[in-house]
Amino acid sequence: RRWSRVVCSLRSLWGQLRIVENDSPGPDIPPPAERTSTSSPLPAPKKPTGVDLLTPGTRAPELKGRARGKPSLLAAARPMRAILPAPSNMGRGNSMGLPRARQAFPLSDKTSSVRTCGLKPSTLKQLGQPIQQPSNTSEVKLPNGPASRTSQVKVVEVKPDMFPPYKYSCTVTLDLGLATSRGRGKCKNPSCNYVYTNRHKPRICPSCGFNLAKDRTEKTSKALEVSSPLPDVLSATEPLSLAQREIQRQSTLQLLRKVLQIPENESELAEVFALIHELNSSRLILSNVSEETVTIEQTSWSNYYESPSTQCLLCSSPLFKGGQNSLAGPQECWLLTASRLQVVTAQVKMCLNPHCLALHSFMDIYTGLFNVGNKLLVSLDLLFAVRNQIKLGEDPRVSISAVLKSVQEQTEKTLTSEELTQLQELLCNGYWAFECLTVRDYNDMICGICGVAPKVEMAQRNEENVLALKSVEFTWPEFLGPSEVNVEDFWATMETEVIEQVAFPASIPITKFDASVIAPFFPPLMRGAVVVNTEKDKNLDVQPVPGHGSTLVRLLHEGACKLEDIGSYGEEELRHLLTQCGIPFGTEDSKEQLCFSLLALYESVQNGTRTRQPPSHLTGGKIYKVCPHQVICGSKYLVRGESARDHVDLLVSSRHWPPVYVVDMATPVALCADLCYPELTNQMWGRNQGCFSSPTEPPVSVSCPELLDQHYTVDMMEAEHSVQHPVTKTATRHIVHVDTQPSPGDPSTGHHSSALCPELAPYTTILASIADSKPNSVRQRPIAFDNATHYYLYNRLMDFLTSREIVNRQIHDIVQSCQPGEVVIRDTLYRLGVAQIKTEAEEEGEEEEVAAVT
């Protein structure tokens, strides 16, 4: 009722306006995700074309029932070609990793609380509604009636069957974005946060390119045109046009994301697994008829499947259900369970709204089945079985083949090679779509002891976890552009690709890949404000050259050598520089040859050259860094051979650069960082080049007491975003290796030895034990993928599963030690801690004591 009064007030004040579904808070009030974040969001992705699913008479009731929950990283990562981008403020902050299952409220839920941030605080102020916004809670207090009684509106958690957290273009006919009447305005693109003043309103948004010159009459007429009665232009027998098929593709992908939100834990599907077992067990009935034994095969699995919906779940338009050779007819489909393999019928329905056209298939996972493009209905227990094998490091294709082999043995059926190949492909694509539609919080993999800021991180590599290039072609940009990559866009592309393969099994998979957009993977809260991938800048023609790179870097930082002025140096000056850097030269060498020798050393150091390159038909594998508890902190997937540049990319893309980074190429990594990020490294190690002491002097032992393990107080204060590490409270960083022998090529390598710091001795022991550990053996399994999308999704899943298993053990150990009235929490740095729960009586008692003292 309060919503209705507010809407009526708005209508009387400003007439008919438009409400945009994902309207963000006003520019003068930061959204919650940004208010609690220590880093700024990445630039918003470009706005893809969407489809307006507006239909008459279906949107007014949504003003009561619809509200959005907390933003999610997955919500920000999902939108791509199929749907409009979500607000950019979803990509950061402490709330960015929430599961999609907790994002929104159902349209039909009459008891749901309404989140008042649907109205901008400035708008409420214009309506005469005083606003009070608590700083550390999710409650908003509004006056209620003449007595000014206070009612609290809370954001609550919801279940997986609620309305999804994405913008589905299902708009209504009002607009509370009153930006242009308040002296400043906000770009109308929901994914853009650009703010302008009225006198400087641009025609085109400089941030996202959205057309801001469209007048209100044009927008209103367009909305009315979309909302007009449906034209009767669809024929049940005529094929759709290319434009209509594209609309249908986008809408169907939106529908899948809305309806299919699969719980991650098997325990949440215990009833479903029990149902599957019951249906699989009911197979044979024996009966005697006329003294003859007749065997009747009977199963509780149905032979016919269709969606029970009669109206579109996106736009509420009626659905069309046709026969053979129609736009939505029955299809033959495999039914695959642990004890059943047969052909059944799957009926398709199609939305009649020409602006939607979404295909509605059987999608009820609580019946125990997952639909793969109306070609395969597979029981969920088989998909979980594949995941459990992947947890052990098995190749997904091997796991899928084992499942199919087991089913054939159980059912005593033999498939032809063609049928087996078809089932393997369908099951493989279906499995990865199943993983992408699973509700998952990637912050769950953050180490409970180190949190988001480990004191020591150790580099690992796997050169045998690769992608075969026989069916994928990587392309590189013709011109070197910015090194920043959009993490959300990249992973959304991977997810959209496999979901589309499930929705439309005949669609063409990705065969060309822009290698410069490949993004590393970090748990959301461990990712930096800017993520980079400089692999496109690697020069494969650069070879290691003789010389001391550390000396050259020192001369460059001191200003004794300026490459931009190298042409003005005389031959004697060049020879002196070459001598200092240990670069050999001949007495007859010309000035050009001397300059070339110096520049070659510089390029070799900056390029971080590593001699070993992968075969031409394989990628370079992956590198990743782990904390001392073997929880993965970040991964990078290589196309070309590994170099020091890749490790620098991982470090600068992290939210917190670790105080100690252990890598076997310590000197090249430190020098490469010095050349690529001189201002940053100057704050972290000055002229020491990541060493414990100056590389120009003999190595000395240095004590770093801040690296010792020590008990800490759970930190609930927000850490400042600076070079200072939030745990060690210093800006000092080191790049070290465990090898104590200096390299003959560069004497400064001895200064990077971990033996120079006594506090690193325990970590050296841990590093030596990693090779024989279970997580390492699982991660190091050699697997060559043929499908690029499956390759990247597999590595992300493995990082999550292996890390979360370690974290779950940490949580279990702490829970076992908890006393009554204690709960396990995570502090601001996401470290595990124990908190005391106080009852209301105890809190009232404390308040009485305080009052008495006062």
mmCIF file of C-alpha atoms in Angstrom, residues 236-526:
data_model
loop_
_atom_site.group_PDB
_atom_site.id
_atom_site.type_symbol
_atom_site.label_atom_id
_atom_site.label_comp_id
_atom_site.label_asym_id
_atom_site.label_seq_id
_atom_site.Cartn_x
_atom_site.Cartn_y
_atom_site.Cartn_z
ATOM 1 C CA ALA A 236 2.678 -22.179 -36.687
ATOM 2 C CA THR A 237 4.184 -23.678 -39.803
ATOM 3 C CA GLU A 238 6.315 -20.890 -41.306
ATOM 4 C CA PRO A 239 9.920 -20.653 -40.091
ATOM 5 C CA LEU A 240 11.109 -17.609 -38.166
ATOM 6 C CA SER A 241 13.179 -14.909 -39.816
ATOM 7 C CA LEU A 242 16.805 -14.338 -38.848
ATOM 8 C CA ALA A 243 15.830 -11.369 -36.677
ATOM 9 C CA GLN A 244 13.121 -13.398 -34.950
ATOM 10 C CA ARG A 245 15.520 -16.282 -34.336
ATOM 11 C CA GLU A 246 17.977 -13.879 -32.706
ATOM 12 C CA ILE A 247 15.215 -12.531 -30.465
ATOM 13 C CA GLN A 248 14.236 -16.092 -29.614
ATOM 14 C CA ARG A 249 17.834 -17.026 -28.826
ATOM 15 C CA GLN A 250 18.280 -14.116 -26.431
ATOM 16 C CA SER A 251 14.939 -14.676 -24.732
ATOM 17 C CA THR A 252 15.480 -18.404 -24.329
ATOM 18 C CA LEU A 253 18.870 -17.851 -22.702
ATOM 19 C CA GLN A 254 17.258 -15.354 -20.324
ATOM 20 C CA LEU A 255 14.592 -17.905 -19.520
ATOM 21 C CA LEU A 256 17.134 -20.618 -18.712
ATOM 22 C CA ARG A 257 18.998 -18.323 -16.352
ATOM 23 C CA LYS A 258 15.753 -17.363 -14.683
ATOM 24 C CA VAL A 259 14.294 -20.819 -14.188
ATOM 25 C CA LEU A 260 17.397 -22.975 -13.700
ATOM 26 C CA GLN A 261 19.182 -22.072 -10.481
ATOM 27 C CA ILE A 262 20.714 -25.308 -9.278
ATOM 28 C CA PRO A 263 21.847 -25.743 -5.650
ATOM 29 C CA GLU A 264 25.516 -26.587 -5.376
ATOM 30 C CA ASN A 265 25.403 -28.900 -2.379
ATOM 31 C CA GLU A 266 24.053 -32.388 -2.840
ATOM 32 C CA SER A 267 22.490 -32.190 0.619
ATOM 33 C CA GLU A 268 20.086 -29.528 -0.643
ATOM 34 C CA LEU A 269 18.849 -32.017 -3.245
ATOM 35 C CA ALA A 270 18.491 -34.997 -0.928
ATOM 36 C CA GLU A 271 14.777 -35.346 -1.697
ATOM 37 C CA VAL A 272 15.492 -35.161 -5.429
ATOM 38 C CA PHE A 273 18.113 -37.906 -5.174
ATOM 39 C CA ALA A 274 15.692 -40.042 -3.183
ATOM 40 C CA LEU A 275 13.096 -39.571 -5.918
ATOM 41 C CA ILE A 276 15.616 -40.520 -8.610
ATOM 42 C CA HIS A 277 16.561 -43.667 -6.695
ATOM 43 C CA GLU A 278 12.913 -44.599 -6.256
ATOM 44 C CA LEU A 279 12.148 -44.120 -9.954
ATOM 45 C CA ASN A 280 15.238 -46.075 -10.984
ATOM 46 C CA SER A 281 14.324 -48.955 -8.649
ATOM 47 C CA SER A 282 10.813 -49.477 -10.046
ATOM 48 C CA ARG A 283 11.638 -51.473 -13.153
ATOM 49 C CA LEU A 284 10.282 -55.030 -13.490
ATOM 50 C CA ILE A 285 6.969 -56.637 -12.538
ATOM 51 C CA LEU A 286 6.397 -60.391 -12.967
ATOM 52 C CA SER A 287 2.858 -61.750 -13.357
ATOM 53 C CA ASN A 288 1.316 -65.149 -14.189
ATOM 54 C CA VAL A 289 -1.243 -65.209 -16.991
ATOM 55 C CA SER A 290 -2.814 -68.546 -18.043
ATOM 56 C CA GLU A 291 -0.033 -70.622 -16.494
ATOM 57 C CA GLU A 292 2.544 -68.648 -18.490
ATOM 58 C CA THR A 293 5.015 -66.261 -16.982
ATOM 59 C CA VAL A 294 4.758 -62.863 -18.623
ATOM 60 C CA THR A 295 7.406 -60.241 -17.895
ATOM 61 C CA ILE A 296 6.073 -56.696 -18.041
ATOM 62 C CA GLU A 297 8.672 -53.948 -17.976
ATOM 63 C CA GLN A 298 7.352 -50.959 -16.135
ATOM 64 C CA THR A 299 9.034 -47.766 -15.000
ATOM 65 C CA SER A 300 7.916 -44.724 -13.107
ATOM 66 C CA TRP A 301 9.862 -42.456 -15.438
ATOM 67 C CA SER A 302 7.470 -40.825 -17.852
ATOM 68 C CA ASN A 303 7.639 -41.197 -21.620
ATOM 69 C CA TYR A 304 6.413 -37.620 -22.193
ATOM 70 C CA TYR A 305 7.794 -34.321 -20.835
ATOM 71 C CA GLU A 306 6.661 -30.743 -21.278
ATOM 72 C CA SER A 307 6.656 -27.479 -19.365
ATOM 73 C CA PRO A 308 3.484 -27.014 -17.284
ATOM 74 C CA SER A 309 3.452 -23.286 -18.030
ATOM 75 C CA THR A 310 0.659 -21.820 -20.123
ATOM 76 C CA GLN A 311 2.064 -18.290 -20.004
ATOM 77 C CA CYS A 312 5.567 -17.079 -20.784
ATOM 78 C CA LEU A 313 7.721 -16.862 -17.668
ATOM 79 C CA LEU A 314 9.411 -13.769 -19.090
ATOM 80 C CA CYS A 315 6.559 -11.632 -20.395
ATOM 81 C CA SER A 316 3.364 -13.517 -19.384
ATOM 82 C CA SER A 317 2.200 -13.870 -22.987
ATOM 83 C CA PRO A 318 0.353 -17.054 -23.968
ATOM 84 C CA LEU A 319 2.430 -20.037 -25.071
ATOM 85 C CA PHE A 320 1.939 -21.932 -28.313
ATOM 86 C CA LYS A 321 2.067 -25.725 -28.277
ATOM 87 C CA GLY A 322 2.119 -27.292 -31.720
ATOM 88 C CA GLY A 323 2.465 -30.590 -33.451
ATOM 89 C CA GLN A 324 5.019 -31.993 -35.857
ATOM 90 C CA ASN A 325 6.669 -29.520 -38.261
ATOM 91 C CA SER A 326 5.447 -26.505 -36.283
ATOM 92 C CA LEU A 327 7.499 -23.855 -34.522
ATOM 93 C CA ALA A 328 7.000 -25.640 -31.202
ATOM 94 C CA GLY A 329 6.371 -29.317 -31.588
ATOM 95 C CA PRO A 330 7.272 -32.617 -29.921
ATOM 96 C CA GLN A 331 10.818 -33.929 -30.251
ATOM 97 C CA GLU A 332 12.428 -37.294 -29.684
ATOM 98 C CA CYS A 333 14.743 -37.157 -26.702
ATOM 99 C CA TRP A 334 17.086 -39.504 -24.823
ATOM 100 C CA LEU A 335 16.198 -40.252 -21.195
ATOM 101 C CA LEU A 336 19.417 -41.096 -19.377
ATOM 102 C CA THR A 337 19.522 -42.258 -15.761
ATOM 103 C CA ALA A 338 21.716 -44.700 -13.886
ATOM 104 C CA SER A 339 19.361 -47.547 -14.847
ATOM 105 C CA ARG A 340 17.423 -46.168 -17.768
ATOM 106 C CA LEU A 341 18.329 -45.390 -21.368
ATOM 107 C CA GLN A 342 15.423 -44.905 -23.718
ATOM 108 C CA VAL A 343 13.870 -42.512 -26.203
ATOM 109 C CA VAL A 344 11.055 -40.327 -24.859
ATOM 110 C CA THR A 345 9.099 -37.332 -26.165
ATOM 111 C CA ALA A 346 9.873 -33.751 -25.131
ATOM 112 C CA GLN A 347 7.263 -31.135 -26.054
ATOM 113 C CA VAL A 348 8.369 -27.576 -26.779
ATOM 114 C CA LYS A 349 6.234 -24.477 -26.253
ATOM 115 C CA MET A 350 6.868 -21.033 -27.696
ATOM 116 C CA CYS A 351 5.907 -17.573 -26.495
ATOM 117 C CA LEU A 352 3.612 -15.813 -28.962
ATOM 118 C CA ASN A 353 4.912 -12.345 -28.132
ATOM 119 C CA PRO A 354 6.909 -11.365 -31.257
ATOM 120 C CA HIS A 355 9.242 -9.384 -28.995
ATOM 121 C CA CYS A 356 10.029 -12.476 -26.917
ATOM 122 C CA LEU A 357 9.422 -15.822 -28.710
ATOM 123 C CA ALA A 358 11.141 -17.702 -25.852
ATOM 124 C CA LEU A 359 11.142 -21.488 -26.102
ATOM 125 C CA HIS A 360 9.777 -23.197 -22.999
ATOM 126 C CA SER A 361 11.019 -26.733 -22.528
ATOM 127 C CA PHE A 362 10.766 -29.115 -19.613
ATOM 128 C CA MET A 363 13.043 -27.481 -17.019
ATOM 129 C CA ASP A 364 11.974 -28.758 -13.592
ATOM 130 C CA ILE A 365 15.153 -30.007 -11.915
ATOM 131 C CA TYR A 366 13.152 -31.046 -8.844
ATOM 132 C CA THR A 367 11.841 -33.979 -10.859
ATOM 133 C CA GLY A 368 15.466 -35.114 -10.981
ATOM 134 C CA LEU A 369 16.154 -34.325 -14.649
ATOM 135 C CA PHE A 370 18.272 -31.751 -16.475
ATOM 136 C CA ASN A 371 17.212 -30.939 -20.030
ATOM 137 C CA VAL A 372 19.909 -30.593 -22.688
ATOM 138 C CA GLY A 373 18.281 -28.920 -25.682
ATOM 139 C CA ASN A 374 15.342 -31.346 -25.805
ATOM 140 C CA LYS A 375 17.861 -33.903 -27.039
ATOM 141 C CA LEU A 376 18.813 -35.391 -23.669
ATOM 142 C CA LEU A 377 17.121 -35.608 -20.276
ATOM 143 C CA VAL A 378 19.817 -36.660 -17.813
ATOM 144 C CA SER A 379 19.276 -37.369 -14.114
ATOM 145 C CA LEU A 380 21.041 -34.974 -11.760
ATOM 146 C CA ASP A 381 22.825 -37.717 -9.847
ATOM 147 C CA LEU A 382 24.858 -38.523 -12.965
ATOM 148 C CA LEU A 383 25.969 -34.886 -13.299
ATOM 149 C CA PHE A 384 27.021 -34.823 -9.647
ATOM 150 C CA ALA A 385 28.877 -38.091 -10.224
ATOM 151 C CA VAL A 386 30.862 -36.438 -13.027
ATOM 152 C CA ARG A 387 31.704 -33.525 -10.731
ATOM 153 C CA ASN A 388 32.883 -35.869 -7.999
ATOM 154 C CA GLN A 389 35.254 -37.534 -10.454
ATOM 155 C CA ILE A 390 36.558 -34.150 -11.608
ATOM 156 C CA LYS A 391 37.302 -33.346 -7.956
ATOM 157 C CA LEU A 392 39.763 -36.220 -8.042
ATOM 158 C CA GLY A 393 41.526 -34.740 -11.062
ATOM 159 C CA GLU A 394 39.969 -36.948 -13.750
ATOM 160 C CA ASP A 395 39.523 -35.688 -17.293
ATOM 161 C CA PRO A 396 35.828 -34.686 -17.674
ATOM 162 C CA ARG A 397 35.578 -36.589 -20.948
ATOM 163 C CA VAL A 398 36.830 -39.744 -19.236
ATOM 164 C CA SER A 399 34.273 -39.284 -16.453
ATOM 165 C CA ILE A 400 31.452 -38.838 -18.961
ATOM 166 C CA SER A 401 32.518 -41.914 -20.906
ATOM 167 C CA ALA A 402 32.563 -43.910 -17.668
ATOM 168 C CA VAL A 403 29.011 -42.771 -16.874
ATOM 169 C CA LEU A 404 27.734 -43.823 -20.296
ATOM 170 C CA LYS A 405 29.531 -47.148 -20.054
ATOM 171 C CA SER A 406 27.979 -47.811 -16.642
ATOM 172 C CA VAL A 407 24.488 -46.973 -17.924
ATOM 173 C CA GLN A 408 24.877 -49.327 -20.877
ATOM 174 C CA GLU A 409 25.942 -52.120 -18.523
ATOM 175 C CA GLN A 410 23.020 -51.484 -16.175
ATOM 176 C CA THR A 411 20.458 -51.328 -18.951
ATOM 177 C CA GLU A 412 22.090 -54.062 -21.013
ATOM 178 C CA LYS A 413 21.850 -51.875 -24.102
ATOM 179 C CA THR A 414 24.528 -51.284 -26.675
ATOM 180 C CA LEU A 415 24.688 -47.966 -28.497
ATOM 181 C CA THR A 416 25.990 -47.554 -32.009
ATOM 182 C CA SER A 417 29.139 -45.485 -32.383
ATOM 183 C CA GLU A 418 27.070 -42.624 -33.810
ATOM 184 C CA GLU A 419 24.610 -42.695 -30.907
ATOM 185 C CA LEU A 420 27.414 -42.927 -28.377
ATOM 186 C CA THR A 421 29.221 -39.937 -29.911
ATOM 187 C CA GLN A 422 26.008 -37.916 -29.900
ATOM 188 C CA LEU A 423 25.278 -38.757 -26.269
ATOM 189 C CA GLN A 424 28.838 -37.946 -25.203
ATOM 190 C CA GLU A 425 28.684 -34.525 -26.838
ATOM 191 C CA LEU A 426 25.253 -33.759 -25.379
ATOM 192 C CA LEU A 427 26.259 -34.907 -21.911
ATOM 193 C CA CYS A 428 29.536 -32.970 -22.029
ATOM 194 C CA ASN A 429 27.873 -29.704 -23.076
ATOM 195 C CA GLY A 430 25.065 -30.342 -20.618
ATOM 196 C CA TYR A 431 27.489 -30.863 -17.763
ATOM 197 C CA TRP A 432 29.247 -27.528 -18.246
ATOM 198 C CA ALA A 433 25.922 -25.706 -18.587
ATOM 199 C CA PHE A 434 24.846 -27.454 -15.377
ATOM 200 C CA GLU A 435 27.942 -26.032 -13.646
ATOM 201 C CA CYS A 436 27.327 -22.528 -15.010
ATOM 202 C CA LEU A 437 23.698 -22.603 -13.831
ATOM 203 C CA THR A 438 24.737 -23.781 -10.365
ATOM 204 C CA VAL A 439 24.405 -21.170 -7.620
ATOM 205 C CA ARG A 440 27.959 -20.657 -6.395
ATOM 206 C CA ASP A 441 29.855 -18.069 -4.386
ATOM 207 C CA TYR A 442 33.509 -18.057 -5.438
ATOM 208 C CA ASN A 443 34.456 -16.224 -2.249
ATOM 209 C CA ASP A 444 33.860 -19.524 -0.470
ATOM 210 C CA MET A 445 37.284 -20.631 -1.729
ATOM 211 C CA ILE A 446 39.185 -17.894 0.125
ATOM 212 C CA CYS A 447 41.519 -19.308 2.776
ATOM 213 C CA GLY A 448 40.049 -18.959 6.257
ATOM 214 C CA ILE A 449 43.451 -18.356 7.834
ATOM 215 C CA CYS A 450 45.064 -15.990 5.320
ATOM 216 C CA GLY A 451 41.865 -14.300 4.160
ATOM 217 C CA VAL A 452 42.132 -11.969 1.185
ATOM 218 C CA ALA A 453 45.657 -10.873 2.125
ATOM 219 C CA PRO A 454 48.115 -13.776 2.572
ATOM 220 C CA LYS A 455 51.546 -12.807 3.873
ATOM 221 C CA VAL A 456 53.276 -15.334 1.608
ATOM 222 C CA GLU A 457 52.159 -16.578 -1.800
ATOM 223 C CA MET A 458 53.950 -19.254 -3.823
ATOM 224 C CA ALA A 459 53.891 -19.579 -7.602
ATOM 225 C CA GLN A 460 52.959 -22.883 -9.229
ATOM 226 C CA ARG A 461 52.720 -23.932 -12.858
ATOM 227 C CA ASN A 462 51.155 -26.712 -14.879
ATOM 228 C CA GLU A 463 52.570 -26.936 -18.382
ATOM 229 C CA GLU A 464 50.509 -30.037 -19.187
ATOM 230 C CA ASN A 465 47.061 -28.575 -18.500
ATOM 231 C CA VAL A 466 46.649 -27.218 -22.012
ATOM 232 C CA LEU A 467 44.258 -26.447 -24.831
ATOM 233 C CA ALA A 468 44.837 -28.160 -28.172
ATOM 234 C CA LEU A 469 44.596 -25.720 -31.061
ATOM 235 C CA LYS A 470 43.345 -28.101 -33.737
ATOM 236 C CA SER A 471 39.778 -26.740 -33.518
ATOM 237 C CA VAL A 472 40.453 -23.302 -32.024
ATOM 238 C CA GLU A 473 42.265 -20.397 -33.626
ATOM 239 C CA PHE A 474 43.657 -17.681 -31.388
ATOM 240 C CA THR A 475 43.894 -14.190 -32.830
ATOM 241 C CA TRP A 476 45.898 -11.234 -31.562
ATOM 242 C CA PRO A 477 45.109 -7.526 -31.948
ATOM 243 C CA GLU A 478 46.907 -5.831 -34.802
ATOM 244 C CA PHE A 479 47.706 -2.821 -32.656
ATOM 245 C CA LEU A 480 48.843 -2.931 -29.048
ATOM 246 C CA GLY A 481 46.101 -1.465 -26.896
ATOM 247 C CA PRO A 482 45.435 -1.266 -23.163
ATOM 248 C CA SER A 483 46.385 -4.321 -21.152
ATOM 249 C CA GLU A 484 43.292 -4.196 -18.914
ATOM 250 C CA VAL A 485 40.812 -7.031 -19.394
ATOM 251 C CA ASN A 486 37.173 -7.181 -18.352
ATOM 252 C CA VAL A 487 36.842 -10.187 -16.070
ATOM 253 C CA GLU A 488 33.043 -10.193 -16.007
ATOM 254 C CA ASP A 489 32.792 -10.047 -19.784
ATOM 255 C CA PHE A 490 35.229 -12.892 -20.318
ATOM 256 C CA TRP A 491 33.647 -15.335 -17.890
ATOM 257 C CA ALA A 492 30.161 -14.315 -19.019
ATOM 258 C CA THR A 493 31.177 -15.213 -22.564
ATOM 259 C CA MET A 494 32.345 -18.637 -21.433
ATOM 260 C CA GLU A 495 29.117 -19.285 -19.521
ATOM 261 C CA THR A 496 26.862 -17.951 -22.258
ATOM 262 C CA GLU A 497 28.573 -20.165 -24.806
ATOM 263 C CA VAL A 498 27.882 -23.441 -22.994
ATOM 264 C CA ILE A 499 24.351 -22.424 -21.978
ATOM 265 C CA GLU A 500 23.628 -21.592 -25.605
ATOM 266 C CA GLN A 501 24.976 -24.980 -26.656
ATOM 267 C CA VAL A 502 22.431 -26.527 -24.307
ATOM 268 C CA ALA A 503 19.533 -24.325 -25.400
ATOM 269 C CA PHE A 504 20.353 -24.783 -29.087
ATOM 270 C CA PRO A 505 22.534 -27.889 -29.596
ATOM 271 C CA ALA A 506 22.863 -27.134 -33.308
ATOM 272 C CA SER A 507 24.481 -23.719 -32.733
ATOM 273 C CA ILE A 508 28.034 -23.277 -33.948
ATOM 274 C CA PRO A 509 30.643 -23.286 -31.138
ATOM 275 C CA ILE A 510 33.429 -20.736 -30.814
ATOM 276 C CA THR A 511 36.255 -21.458 -33.248
ATOM 277 C CA LYS A 512 38.083 -18.091 -33.199
ATOM 278 C CA PHE A 513 39.278 -16.581 -29.982
ATOM 279 C CA ASP A 514 40.759 -13.154 -29.254
ATOM 280 C CA ALA A 515 43.613 -14.134 -26.978
ATOM 281 C CA SER A 516 44.033 -10.594 -25.626
ATOM 282 C CA VAL A 517 40.682 -10.714 -23.742
ATOM 283 C CA ILE A 518 41.464 -13.881 -21.756
ATOM 284 C CA ALA A 519 41.088 -12.966 -18.105
ATOM 285 C CA PRO A 520 42.737 -14.608 -15.115
ATOM 286 C CA PHE A 521 40.562 -16.002 -12.357
ATOM 287 C CA PHE A 522 40.508 -14.656 -8.819
ATOM 288 C CA PRO A 523 38.033 -15.069 -5.999
ATOM 289 C CA PRO A 524 36.033 -11.836 -6.322
ATOM 290 C CA LEU A 525 37.249 -10.325 -3.065
ATOM 291 C CA MET A 526 40.896 -11.062 -3.939
#
